[in-house]
Amino acid sequence: MLKDKAHSISLLVANRPGVLVRIALVFSRRGYNIDSLVVSPTLDPNFSRMNIIAHGNPEILLQIIKQLEKLVDVVQAKDHTDTDAVEKERALIKVRCTPDQRTEILQLCDHFHANTVDMTATSMIIQITGNSQKVDTLKSLLQKFEIVEYIRTGKVIMLRGEEQT
């Protein structure tokens, strides 16, 4: 069975308490889980940008977007799947390592343009920014060193060119 495609949805919302709960309820009522969620301020402090990634049937996600647009606090809701957009994520990966393993880990970091942001006698924390595939690939390659802790942001999305996200 094929897994449903991930959809990148952006919302421009009023920057008020309770908005996130109302948006999450729209997804919940339809039986959809939000895979990732990033909320950030915009240039106007009265509004926030939400980037939501969810897997599911495109027709039902279209209905969800239409329902979101009807919420008082939602100014704009768009599905940016298959559009010309820049999508990036960030991950912090703590890896257990010996001094002998550091060179190999640092070579992986160099190849993926990742940075070490902390190092102790027994571990390293690596920061990587990029598309989902890049983050997934580095994580997979670091598995052999024993990943101790892993945290990842959701996708941030911005349309290319002059068009507003």
Coordinates of C-alpha atoms in Angstrom, one line a residue, residues 1-124:
M1 CA 0.0 0.0 0.0
L2 CA 1.4 3.4 -0.9
K3 CA 1.8 6.0 1.8
D4 CA -0.1 9.2 1.2
K5 CA 2.0 12.1 0.0
A6 CA 3.2 14.8 2.5
H7 CA 1.5 18.1 2.0
S8 CA 3.1 21.4 2.9
I9 CA 0.5 23.8 4.1
S10 CA 1.1 27.4 5.2
L11 CA -1.2 29.6 7.2
L12 CA -1.2 33.3 7.9
V13 CA -3.0 33.6 11.3
A14 CA -3.7 36.2 13.9
N15 CA -1.1 36.2 16.6
R16 CA -3.6 35.5 19.5
P17 CA -3.9 32.8 22.2
G18 CA -6.0 29.8 21.2
V19 CA -5.4 30.0 17.5
L20 CA -3.2 26.9 17.4
V21 CA -5.8 24.8 19.3
R22 CA -8.6 25.7 16.9
I23 CA -6.4 24.8 13.9
A24 CA -5.3 21.5 15.4
L25 CA -9.0 20.7 16.1
V26 CA -9.8 21.0 12.4
F27 CA -7.1 18.3 11.6
S28 CA -8.2 16.2 14.5
R29 CA -11.9 16.1 13.5
R30 CA -10.9 14.7 10.1
G31 CA -8.7 12.1 11.7
Y32 CA -5.4 13.7 10.5
N33 CA -2.2 13.8 12.4
I34 CA 0.0 16.8 12.0
D35 CA 3.5 15.5 11.2
S36 CA 5.3 18.7 11.8
L37 CA 4.4 22.2 12.8
V38 CA 6.4 25.4 12.8
V39 CA 5.0 28.7 14.1
S40 CA 6.9 31.9 13.7
P41 CA 6.4 35.6 13.8
T42 CA 6.0 37.6 10.6
L43 CA 7.2 41.2 9.9
D44 CA 3.8 42.3 11.3
P45 CA 3.6 41.4 15.0
N46 CA -0.1 41.0 14.8
F47 CA 0.3 37.9 12.6
S48 CA 2.1 34.6 12.7
R49 CA 3.0 32.1 10.0
M50 CA 2.3 28.4 10.5
N51 CA 3.9 25.7 8.3
I52 CA 2.1 22.4 8.7
I53 CA 3.2 19.1 7.1
A54 CA 0.5 16.4 7.0
H55 CA 0.1 13.1 5.1
G56 CA -3.2 12.2 3.7
N57 CA -5.8 12.1 0.9
P58 CA -5.5 15.3 -1.2
E59 CA -9.3 15.7 -1.4
I60 CA -9.7 15.6 2.4
L61 CA -6.7 17.9 2.9
L62 CA -8.4 20.3 0.4
Q63 CA -11.5 20.2 2.6
I64 CA -9.4 20.9 5.7
I65 CA -7.8 23.9 4.0
K66 CA -11.3 25.2 3.1
Q67 CA -12.4 24.7 6.8
L68 CA -9.2 26.5 8.0
E69 CA -10.0 29.5 5.7
K70 CA -13.3 29.9 7.4
L71 CA -11.8 30.3 10.9
V72 CA -11.9 33.9 12.1
D73 CA -8.2 34.0 13.0
V74 CA -7.0 32.5 9.7
V75 CA -6.1 35.1 7.1
Q76 CA -4.8 32.8 4.5
A77 CA -4.4 29.0 4.0
K78 CA -2.5 27.5 1.1
D79 CA -1.2 24.0 0.1
H80 CA 2.3 24.5 -1.2
T81 CA 2.8 20.9 -2.2
D82 CA 4.5 20.7 -5.7
T83 CA 5.0 24.5 -5.9
D84 CA 8.3 26.3 -6.4
A85 CA 9.2 26.8 -2.8
V86 CA 12.2 26.6 -0.5
E87 CA 11.7 24.0 2.2
K88 CA 14.3 23.6 5.0
E89 CA 14.5 21.7 8.3
R90 CA 17.0 21.7 11.1
A91 CA 18.1 18.8 13.3
L92 CA 20.3 18.4 16.3
I93 CA 21.8 14.9 16.6
K94 CA 23.7 13.9 19.7
V95 CA 26.1 11.0 18.9
R96 CA 28.1 8.9 21.3
C97 CA 31.7 8.7 20.0
T98 CA 35.2 7.9 21.0
P99 CA 38.1 10.1 20.1
D100 CA 39.1 7.6 17.4
Q101 CA 35.6 8.0 15.8
R102 CA 35.6 11.8 15.7
T103 CA 37.5 12.1 12.4
E104 CA 34.9 10.0 10.6
I105 CA 32.0 11.9 12.1
L106 CA 33.6 15.2 11.2
Q107 CA 34.1 14.0 7.6
L108 CA 30.4 13.2 7.5
C109 CA 29.6 16.7 8.9
D110 CA 31.8 18.3 6.3
H111 CA 30.2 16.4 3.4
F112 CA 26.7 17.3 4.5
H113 CA 27.7 20.9 5.5
A114 CA 26.7 20.2 9.0
N115 CA 28.3 21.7 12.1
T116 CA 29.4 20.4 15.5
V117 CA 27.8 22.6 18.1
D118 CA 29.1 20.7 21.2
M119 CA 31.7 18.2 21.9
T120 CA 32.6 16.2 25.1
A121 CA 35.0 13.3 25.7
T122 CA 32.2 10.9 24.9
S123 CA 29.7 12.6 22.6
M124 CA 29.2 15.3 19.9

